[in-house]
Amino acid sequence: MRVIAKLAAVLVAGMFLDNSAQAAAMQPYQMVRSLQRVQDRIADGDHAALPMQQKLLGIIDGRMRNATPEDFEDERNLQALLIYGLSGGNPKTLELLFSRLTLEGKKAELGQAIVHYALGDYASARATLQTLDPKTLPPEVGPSVALVSATVTARDNPLFAVKMLDQARLLSPGTLIEEAALRRSIPLAAALNDTERLSRASEQYVRRYLRSPYATQFVDTFVAAVVELHDTVDPTMVDEITAQMSDEQARIVYLRLARKSAIEGYDRLLSFAAMKAMSYSQTTEGESDPRAILYANMASVTSDNVDEVLAALNGLDAERLSAPDRELLDAAKTIAKAVLDEPRHTSAVSEEPAPTPAPAAVPVVTPAAAPVAVQPEPQNDPLLPDIIPDADLIPDLVETQPESAPQEPVEAAFPGDPINEAADAYMLEMRSKLDDIDALLEKETGQ
């Protein structure tokens, strides 16, 4: 039955695209239902439906703008208007329509909240939406209300936002609303330091929506969340998530994870991700990925075999790296060369304390003897479709992103180094000389 409904939606959508006059004769609720069917196809992985969605939104806006107050005496059309507004409808159209309508009770409150939201007055929208229970609203409207409520409250009240995302996906399973709710749960889980929620939401997403055009955004938020929770996250969880991906997809996840860990100085996570990236790189390509070699060697750049590490870094073809990764390569070489020099203060140390346990060091990885020349890598990795602006149901808001936690101090030594206070001070001094490079790379942590 669902397949038949989707086929009908495709036929209706095709009519919209071919004949706008016929579309104008349709009722608003019929057009919005067709939009929802198209969105379901997007959630199922139909990338070709994306431009159709944008076209439909434009046609629906024209139909809504020409609607009369009498049109919305039909409850179905009023609900369609609410859904349209909650789906990122045209602010001017929404303000015009709701100014013409005489609504009472919850309908009036919700209508005003939608106008505030569309106009960017999130504080006013939040004040109303927090008082509404999506479960008590019509089933056609409730899921969208829950999703928007989560969006406007995520920064100030993440616990409430998580509750709303749970309601959104439970009220609308198998739809683009559930896809968005699961995806947006990832940064909230990190903000709440909730590794269990991160694991659960990630597993559900990769099992159901890995083919979605918005899956690349999931990967970005997943990697960022793992890095943010680096002290508490279990690497086994990351393995379980990537096990449901293709080898190429998993490889890119670990490359991104290794890169962000290297920038932040999270050695344990860097060692883990670099080794995994190397293992996938060796199975998916005839030659090793230069990024995997770079990150793997950065994990042991201050170890006793630093001379071998430096030789491996010098053997990399910088032309095969993106511009930001070339900056990382330069930084790694600078630190490695500094480590080869005798620390100026170590002579004052009479005896080294016993080294503390550290994650297993990543073996030195050397590039192939005769690497095949390739073009520099594009900015977006070919894991999944290129990142698509999150205009799926509602626009992403800057304020929905959790504030970054203060950056923790860089650890005293990378895995494999003996712990020596004077040498540690020397290493911190050397790293301080890389401030210019760090400032350039800071922006990469947001990608």
Short mmCIF file of C-alpha atoms in Angstrom, two decimals:
data_model
loop_
_atom_site.label_atom_id
_atom_site.label_comp_id
_atom_site.label_asym_id
_atom_site.label_seq_id
_atom_site.Cartn_x
_atom_site.Cartn_y
_atom_site.Cartn_z
CA MET A 1 0.00 0.00 0.00
CA ARG A 2 2.84 2.36 0.87
CA VAL A 3 4.46 1.70 -2.51
CA ILE A 4 1.21 2.61 -4.28
CA ALA A 5 0.99 5.83 -2.27
CA LYS A 6 4.52 6.76 -3.18
CA LEU A 7 3.89 6.01 -6.86
CA ALA A 8 0.83 8.23 -6.76
CA ALA A 9 2.92 10.97 -5.17
CA VAL A 10 5.46 10.71 -7.97
CA LEU A 11 2.73 11.04 -10.58
CA VAL A 12 1.23 14.05 -8.80
CA ALA A 13 4.67 15.62 -8.43
CA GLY A 14 5.27 15.11 -12.12
CA MET A 15 2.05 16.93 -12.85
CA PHE A 16 3.23 19.80 -10.64
CA LEU A 17 6.42 20.11 -12.59
CA ASP A 18 4.75 19.90 -15.99
CA ASN A 19 1.66 21.99 -15.40
CA SER A 20 1.62 24.60 -12.67
CA ALA A 21 -1.93 25.59 -13.64
CA GLN A 22 -3.23 22.15 -12.72
CA ALA A 23 -1.30 22.30 -9.48
CA ALA A 24 -2.93 25.64 -8.61
CA ALA A 25 -6.33 23.99 -8.86
CA MET A 26 -5.44 21.41 -6.20
CA GLN A 27 -6.23 21.84 -2.53
CA PRO A 28 -3.30 22.77 -0.25
CA TYR A 29 -3.60 19.55 1.72
CA GLN A 30 -3.24 17.48 -1.45
CA MET A 31 -0.07 19.29 -2.41
CA VAL A 32 1.47 18.98 1.06
CA ARG A 33 0.70 15.27 1.15
CA SER A 34 2.53 14.87 -2.14
CA LEU A 35 5.47 16.79 -0.67
CA GLN A 36 5.57 14.41 2.29
CA ARG A 37 5.61 11.39 -0.01
CA VAL A 38 8.53 12.87 -1.92
CA GLN A 39 10.33 13.47 1.37
CA ASP A 40 9.79 9.82 2.29
CA ARG A 41 11.52 8.85 -0.94
CA ILE A 42 14.43 11.08 0.01
CA ALA A 43 14.69 9.35 3.39
CA ASP A 44 14.74 6.00 1.58
CA GLY A 45 17.77 7.14 -0.40
CA ASP A 46 16.26 8.54 -3.59
CA HIS A 47 18.65 11.41 -4.33
CA ALA A 48 16.78 12.29 -7.51
CA ALA A 49 13.84 13.42 -5.38
CA LEU A 50 15.80 16.34 -3.90
CA PRO A 51 15.27 18.79 -6.77
CA MET A 52 11.64 17.67 -6.94
CA GLN A 53 11.23 18.62 -3.28
CA GLN A 54 12.57 22.11 -3.89
CA LYS A 55 10.30 22.58 -6.89
CA LEU A 56 7.28 21.40 -4.93
CA LEU A 57 8.00 23.81 -2.09
CA GLY A 58 8.02 26.69 -4.57
CA ILE A 59 4.73 25.61 -6.16
CA ILE A 60 3.10 25.08 -2.76
CA ASP A 61 4.19 28.56 -1.71
CA GLY A 62 2.46 30.04 -4.73
CA ARG A 63 -0.70 28.07 -4.00
CA MET A 64 -0.69 29.08 -0.33
CA ARG A 65 -0.16 32.75 -1.16
CA ASN A 66 -3.25 32.77 -3.38
CA ALA A 67 -5.42 30.86 -0.89
CA THR A 68 -8.41 32.56 0.74
CA PRO A 69 -9.48 32.36 4.39
CA GLU A 70 -12.37 30.17 3.23
CA ASP A 71 -9.88 27.59 1.95
CA PHE A 72 -8.63 27.08 5.52
CA GLU A 73 -12.07 26.42 6.92
CA ASP A 74 -11.30 22.90 5.76
CA GLU A 75 -9.33 21.45 8.68
CA ARG A 76 -7.13 19.49 6.29
CA ASN A 77 -5.99 22.67 4.56
CA LEU A 78 -5.29 24.39 7.90
CA GLN A 79 -3.14 21.45 8.97
CA ALA A 80 -1.36 21.62 5.61
CA LEU A 81 -0.59 25.29 6.28
CA LEU A 82 0.86 24.44 9.68
CA ILE A 83 3.00 21.68 8.21
CA TYR A 84 4.18 23.99 5.44
CA GLY A 85 5.21 26.60 8.01
CA LEU A 86 7.00 24.03 10.14
CA SER A 87 8.81 22.76 7.05
CA GLY A 88 10.58 26.06 6.43
CA GLY A 89 7.87 27.86 4.48
CA ASN A 90 8.23 31.37 3.08
CA PRO A 91 8.10 33.80 6.05
CA LYS A 92 6.27 36.49 4.08
CA THR A 93 3.64 34.03 2.91
CA LEU A 94 3.11 32.70 6.43
CA GLU A 95 2.88 36.15 7.98
CA LEU A 96 0.34 37.19 5.34
CA LEU A 97 -1.85 34.11 5.71
CA PHE A 98 -1.96 33.98 9.51
CA SER A 99 -2.80 37.69 9.65
CA ARG A 100 -5.92 36.91 7.60
CA LEU A 101 -7.07 33.94 9.68
CA THR A 102 -9.10 34.00 12.87
CA LEU A 103 -7.76 31.18 15.02
CA GLU A 104 -8.39 30.33 18.66
CA GLY A 105 -6.73 28.35 21.43
CA LYS A 106 -3.81 26.09 20.57
CA LYS A 107 -4.23 26.77 16.86
CA ALA A 108 -3.71 30.49 17.40
CA GLU A 109 -0.69 29.87 19.65
CA LEU A 110 0.86 27.44 17.19
CA GLY A 111 0.20 29.77 14.26
CA GLN A 112 1.96 32.65 16.02
CA ALA A 113 4.87 30.40 17.01
CA ILE A 114 5.27 29.31 13.39
CA VAL A 115 5.36 32.93 12.21
CA HIS A 116 7.94 33.80 14.88
CA TYR A 117 10.02 30.79 13.86
CA ALA A 118 9.83 31.65 10.16
CA LEU A 119 10.85 35.26 10.86
CA GLY A 120 13.83 34.15 12.95
CA ASP A 121 12.41 35.16 16.34
CA TYR A 122 13.39 31.89 17.96
CA ALA A 123 12.98 33.16 21.52
CA SER A 124 9.29 33.90 20.98
CA ALA A 125 8.78 30.65 19.09
CA ARG A 126 10.52 28.73 21.86
CA ALA A 127 8.35 30.27 24.57
CA THR A 128 5.21 28.90 22.91
CA LEU A 129 6.46 25.59 21.53
CA GLN A 130 7.79 24.48 24.92
CA THR A 131 4.24 24.60 26.26
CA LEU A 132 2.79 22.36 23.55
CA ASP A 133 2.68 18.58 23.77
CA PRO A 134 3.08 17.15 20.25
CA LYS A 135 1.23 13.99 21.28
CA THR A 136 -1.95 15.99 21.89
CA LEU A 137 -1.85 17.62 18.44
CA PRO A 138 -3.28 16.12 15.25
CA PRO A 139 -1.03 13.26 14.11
CA GLU A 140 -0.30 15.07 10.85
CA VAL A 141 1.10 18.09 12.72
CA GLY A 142 2.60 16.65 15.92
CA PRO A 143 5.83 15.22 14.46
CA SER A 144 6.78 18.48 12.74
CA VAL A 145 6.03 20.45 15.91
CA ALA A 146 8.30 18.14 17.89
CA LEU A 147 11.15 18.51 15.40
CA VAL A 148 10.95 22.31 15.32
CA SER A 149 10.62 22.45 19.12
CA ALA A 150 13.88 20.50 19.38
CA THR A 151 15.56 22.86 16.93
CA VAL A 152 14.72 26.07 18.78
CA THR A 153 15.46 24.67 22.27
CA ALA A 154 18.62 22.64 21.55
CA ARG A 155 21.06 25.24 22.83
CA ASP A 156 19.25 26.48 25.93
CA ASN A 157 17.50 23.28 26.96
CA PRO A 158 19.18 20.22 25.37
CA LEU A 159 17.35 17.77 27.64
CA PHE A 160 14.00 19.07 26.41
CA ALA A 161 15.29 19.04 22.83
CA VAL A 162 16.29 15.38 23.12
CA LYS A 163 12.83 14.55 24.43
CA MET A 164 11.26 16.32 21.46
CA LEU A 165 13.49 14.48 18.98
CA ASP A 166 12.46 11.18 20.56
CA GLN A 167 8.81 12.13 20.14
CA ALA A 168 9.35 13.26 16.55
CA ARG A 169 10.82 9.94 15.46
CA LEU A 170 8.32 7.85 17.42
CA LEU A 171 5.36 9.78 15.98
CA SER A 172 6.66 9.57 12.41
CA PRO A 173 8.67 6.35 11.87
CA GLY A 174 10.22 5.66 8.48
CA THR A 175 9.98 9.27 7.32
CA LEU A 176 12.37 12.14 6.70
CA ILE A 177 11.29 13.48 10.09
CA GLU A 178 12.67 10.38 11.81
CA GLU A 179 15.83 10.61 9.72
CA ALA A 180 16.36 14.22 10.78
CA ALA A 181 15.51 13.48 14.41
CA LEU A 182 18.07 10.68 14.64
CA ARG A 183 20.72 12.74 12.88
CA ARG A 184 20.16 15.75 15.12
CA SER A 185 20.33 13.57 18.22
CA ILE A 186 24.06 13.06 17.66
CA PRO A 187 25.36 16.56 18.61
CA LEU A 188 22.89 16.71 21.50
CA ALA A 189 24.21 13.41 22.84
CA ALA A 190 27.70 14.88 22.78
CA ALA A 191 26.55 18.09 24.48
CA LEU A 192 24.94 16.01 27.23
CA ASN A 193 27.96 13.69 27.50
CA ASP A 194 25.60 10.79 26.81
CA THR A 195 27.64 8.08 25.13
CA GLU A 196 24.79 5.58 25.35
CA ARG A 197 22.47 7.85 23.38
CA LEU A 198 25.23 8.54 20.88
CA SER A 199 25.70 4.83 20.32
CA ARG A 200 21.98 4.07 20.08
CA ALA A 201 21.09 6.93 17.73
CA SER A 202 24.10 6.24 15.51
CA GLU A 203 23.31 2.55 15.22
CA GLN A 204 19.69 3.28 14.33
CA TYR A 205 20.73 5.83 11.74
CA VAL A 206 23.25 3.68 9.87
CA ARG A 207 20.85 0.75 9.91
CA ARG A 208 17.94 2.73 8.45
CA TYR A 209 19.16 5.84 6.67
CA LEU A 210 22.71 5.37 5.46
CA ARG A 211 21.50 5.89 1.88
CA SER A 212 19.91 9.24 2.69
CA PRO A 213 21.37 12.26 0.85
CA TYR A 214 21.89 13.78 4.29
CA ALA A 215 23.98 10.85 5.59
CA THR A 216 27.21 12.77 5.05
CA GLN A 217 25.97 15.28 7.61
CA PHE A 218 25.40 12.38 9.99
CA VAL A 219 29.00 11.26 9.48
CA ASP A 220 30.29 14.76 10.19
CA THR A 221 28.30 15.05 13.43
CA PHE A 222 29.19 11.49 14.45
CA VAL A 223 32.92 12.12 14.06
CA ALA A 224 32.64 15.45 15.90
CA ALA A 225 30.71 13.78 18.75
CA VAL A 226 33.26 10.97 19.12
CA VAL A 227 36.07 13.52 19.27
CA GLU A 228 34.19 15.63 21.82
CA LEU A 229 33.60 12.56 24.01
CA HIS A 230 37.11 11.20 23.47
CA ASP A 231 37.65 10.55 27.18
CA THR A 232 34.58 8.37 27.62
CA VAL A 233 33.66 6.96 24.23
CA ASP A 234 34.37 3.26 23.66
CA PRO A 235 36.28 2.67 20.41
CA THR A 236 34.37 -0.61 20.08
CA MET A 237 31.23 1.45 19.53
CA VAL A 238 32.86 3.19 16.59
CA ASP A 239 33.80 -0.20 15.13
CA GLU A 240 30.21 -1.40 15.51
CA ILE A 241 28.89 1.63 13.64
CA THR A 242 31.41 1.44 10.79
CA ALA A 243 30.86 -2.32 10.49
CA GLN A 244 27.49 -1.52 8.92
CA MET A 245 29.14 0.67 6.27
CA SER A 246 31.06 -0.23 3.16
CA ASP A 247 34.85 -0.45 3.47
CA GLU A 248 35.23 2.83 1.62
CA GLN A 249 32.74 4.58 3.89
CA ALA A 250 34.44 3.20 7.02
CA ARG A 251 37.84 4.27 5.71
CA ILE A 252 36.72 7.87 5.32
CA VAL A 253 35.12 7.88 8.77
CA TYR A 254 38.41 6.81 10.35
CA LEU A 255 40.38 9.29 8.25
CA ARG A 256 38.18 12.14 9.43
CA LEU A 257 38.33 10.88 13.00
CA ALA A 258 42.13 10.62 12.89
CA ARG A 259 42.48 14.08 11.41
CA LYS A 260 40.29 15.79 14.02
CA SER A 261 42.02 13.86 16.80
CA ALA A 262 45.41 14.98 15.49
CA ILE A 263 44.32 18.63 15.43
CA GLU A 264 42.93 18.43 18.97
CA GLY A 265 45.89 16.42 20.28
CA TYR A 266 43.82 13.45 21.49
CA ASP A 267 46.50 10.77 21.30
CA ARG A 268 44.48 7.71 22.32
CA LEU A 269 41.78 8.39 19.76
CA LEU A 270 44.35 9.33 17.14
CA SER A 271 46.21 6.03 17.59
CA PHE A 272 42.98 4.04 17.29
CA ALA A 273 41.61 5.91 14.27
CA ALA A 274 44.95 6.02 12.44
CA MET A 275 45.45 2.26 12.73
CA LYS A 276 41.90 1.58 11.54
CA ALA A 277 42.30 4.01 8.64
CA MET A 278 45.51 2.23 7.60
CA SER A 279 43.84 -1.19 7.70
CA TYR A 280 40.96 -0.04 5.50
CA SER A 281 43.32 1.86 3.22
CA GLN A 282 45.32 -1.28 2.54
CA THR A 283 42.22 -3.29 1.64
CA THR A 284 40.41 -0.78 -0.56
CA GLU A 285 43.26 0.61 -2.65
CA GLY A 286 46.27 -0.68 -4.50
CA GLU A 287 48.41 1.89 -2.70
CA SER A 288 48.20 3.40 0.75
CA ASP A 289 46.24 6.59 1.26
CA PRO A 290 48.74 9.38 2.07
CA ARG A 291 46.36 10.77 4.66
CA ALA A 292 46.34 7.47 6.52
CA ILE A 293 50.16 7.45 6.49
CA LEU A 294 50.26 11.04 7.76
CA TYR A 295 47.83 10.46 10.62
CA ALA A 296 49.37 7.13 11.59
CA ASN A 297 52.81 8.69 11.92
CA MET A 298 51.48 11.71 13.76
CA ALA A 299 50.29 9.30 16.44
CA SER A 300 53.93 8.45 17.23
CA VAL A 301 55.66 11.64 16.20
CA THR A 302 57.27 12.12 19.62
CA SER A 303 58.20 8.50 20.29
CA ASP A 304 61.67 6.96 20.47
CA ASN A 305 61.54 6.12 16.77
CA VAL A 306 61.03 9.74 15.80
CA ASP A 307 63.81 9.55 13.22
CA GLU A 308 61.92 6.83 11.38
CA VAL A 309 58.72 8.83 11.69
CA LEU A 310 60.39 11.89 10.22
CA ALA A 311 61.75 9.83 7.35
CA ALA A 312 58.25 8.50 6.65
CA LEU A 313 56.78 12.02 6.74
CA ASN A 314 59.49 13.30 4.43
CA GLY A 315 58.65 10.48 2.02
CA LEU A 316 55.06 11.64 1.59
CA ASP A 317 54.11 13.39 -1.62
CA ALA A 318 52.57 16.63 -0.34
CA GLU A 319 50.87 17.19 -3.70
CA ARG A 320 48.59 14.26 -2.93
CA LEU A 321 47.30 15.99 0.20
CA SER A 322 44.73 18.74 0.52
CA ALA A 323 45.97 22.17 1.57
CA PRO A 324 44.88 21.77 5.22
CA ASP A 325 46.56 18.36 5.41
CA ARG A 326 49.75 19.84 4.02
CA GLU A 327 49.67 22.24 6.96
CA LEU A 328 49.31 19.26 9.29
CA LEU A 329 52.27 17.60 7.56
CA ASP A 330 54.39 20.70 8.05
CA ALA A 331 53.42 20.88 11.72
CA ALA A 332 54.26 17.20 12.26
CA LYS A 333 57.64 17.62 10.59
CA THR A 334 58.41 20.68 12.71
CA ILE A 335 57.65 18.83 15.94
CA ALA A 336 59.55 15.73 14.83
CA LYS A 337 62.64 17.74 13.94
CA ALA A 338 62.48 19.51 17.31
CA VAL A 339 62.28 16.20 19.16
CA LEU A 340 65.49 15.05 17.47
CA ASP A 341 67.31 17.91 19.21
CA GLU A 342 68.36 17.40 22.84
CA PRO A 343 65.89 19.15 25.16
CA ARG A 344 67.61 22.06 26.80
CA HIS A 345 66.45 21.23 30.33
CA THR A 346 66.76 17.44 30.52
CA SER A 347 70.28 17.58 31.94
CA ALA A 348 68.81 18.91 35.15
CA VAL A 349 66.81 15.74 35.63
CA SER A 350 68.78 13.17 37.62
CA GLU A 351 66.48 10.23 37.10
CA GLU A 352 63.48 9.54 34.90
CA PRO A 353 60.36 8.35 36.67
CA ALA A 354 58.81 5.17 35.38
CA PRO A 355 56.67 5.77 32.30
CA THR A 356 52.94 5.65 32.75
CA PRO A 357 50.87 3.26 30.64
CA ALA A 358 49.93 4.71 27.26
CA PRO A 359 47.97 3.51 24.28
CA ALA A 360 49.88 1.26 21.96
CA ALA A 361 51.96 3.34 19.60
CA VAL A 362 51.13 3.24 15.94
CA PRO A 363 53.91 1.56 13.96
CA VAL A 364 55.86 3.79 11.62
CA VAL A 365 54.23 3.57 8.22
CA THR A 366 56.26 4.39 5.14
CA PRO A 367 54.76 5.33 1.79
CA ALA A 368 55.05 3.00 -1.17
CA ALA A 369 58.37 3.14 -3.00
CA ALA A 370 56.85 4.47 -6.21
CA PRO A 371 53.49 6.08 -5.46
CA VAL A 372 51.16 6.61 -8.35
CA ALA A 373 50.57 10.29 -8.99
CA VAL A 374 47.00 11.39 -8.41
CA GLN A 375 45.22 14.71 -8.38
CA PRO A 376 44.95 16.53 -5.04
CA GLU A 377 41.95 15.32 -3.10
CA PRO A 378 38.80 17.42 -3.28
CA GLN A 379 37.59 19.09 -0.13
CA ASN A 380 34.73 16.65 0.42
CA ASP A 381 35.62 13.01 0.84
CA PRO A 382 33.75 10.53 -1.41
CA LEU A 383 32.15 8.74 1.53
CA LEU A 384 28.58 9.55 0.60
CA PRO A 385 26.97 12.28 -1.50
CA ASP A 386 28.45 15.74 -1.00
CA ILE A 387 27.09 17.62 1.97
CA ILE A 388 23.66 19.01 1.16
CA PRO A 389 22.42 22.09 3.03
CA ASP A 390 20.05 20.84 5.71
CA ALA A 391 16.90 22.20 4.10
CA ASP A 392 15.24 18.82 4.34
CA LEU A 393 12.48 19.77 6.73
CA ILE A 394 13.63 22.89 8.52
CA PRO A 395 16.75 25.01 8.08
CA ASP A 396 19.58 24.31 10.49
CA LEU A 397 20.05 27.11 12.99
CA VAL A 398 23.37 28.35 14.23
CA GLU A 399 22.02 28.35 17.75
CA THR A 400 21.15 24.64 17.57
CA GLN A 401 24.81 23.72 17.52
CA PRO A 402 26.06 23.01 21.04
CA GLU A 403 28.77 25.33 22.24
CA SER A 404 32.17 23.79 21.91
CA ALA A 405 33.65 22.66 25.18
CA PRO A 406 36.82 24.51 26.22
CA GLN A 407 39.80 22.88 24.59
CA GLU A 408 41.66 20.71 27.05
CA PRO A 409 45.41 21.13 27.54
CA VAL A 410 47.58 19.17 25.18
CA GLU A 411 48.75 15.93 26.79
CA ALA A 412 52.34 15.92 28.01
CA ALA A 413 53.55 13.23 25.63
CA PHE A 414 52.41 11.15 22.72
CA PRO A 415 52.15 7.34 23.16
CA GLY A 416 55.52 5.72 23.67
CA ASP A 417 57.34 8.69 25.18
CA PRO A 418 58.96 8.39 28.62
CA ILE A 419 57.38 10.83 31.03
CA ASN A 420 59.94 13.50 31.83
CA GLU A 421 58.80 16.78 33.28
CA ALA A 422 61.63 18.81 31.76
CA ALA A 423 61.20 17.17 28.39
CA ASP A 424 57.46 17.73 28.67
CA ALA A 425 58.05 21.42 29.25
CA TYR A 426 60.33 21.48 26.25
CA MET A 427 57.70 19.81 24.07
CA LEU A 428 55.04 22.26 25.21
CA GLU A 429 57.43 25.10 24.37
CA MET A 430 58.01 23.67 20.92
CA ARG A 431 54.29 23.28 20.35
CA SER A 432 53.73 26.88 21.34
CA LYS A 433 55.88 27.86 18.36
CA LEU A 434 53.23 26.35 16.12
CA ASP A 435 50.53 28.80 17.19
CA ASP A 436 50.28 30.29 13.74
CA ILE A 437 49.67 26.87 12.23
CA ASP A 438 47.22 25.93 14.97
CA ALA A 439 45.26 29.12 14.36
CA LEU A 440 45.01 28.21 10.69
CA LEU A 441 43.88 24.70 11.52
CA GLU A 442 41.37 25.65 14.19
CA LYS A 443 38.73 26.30 11.61
CA GLU A 444 39.08 22.71 10.43
CA THR A 445 37.61 21.39 13.67
CA GLY A 446 34.24 22.76 12.63
CA GLN A 447 34.21 20.89 9.32
#
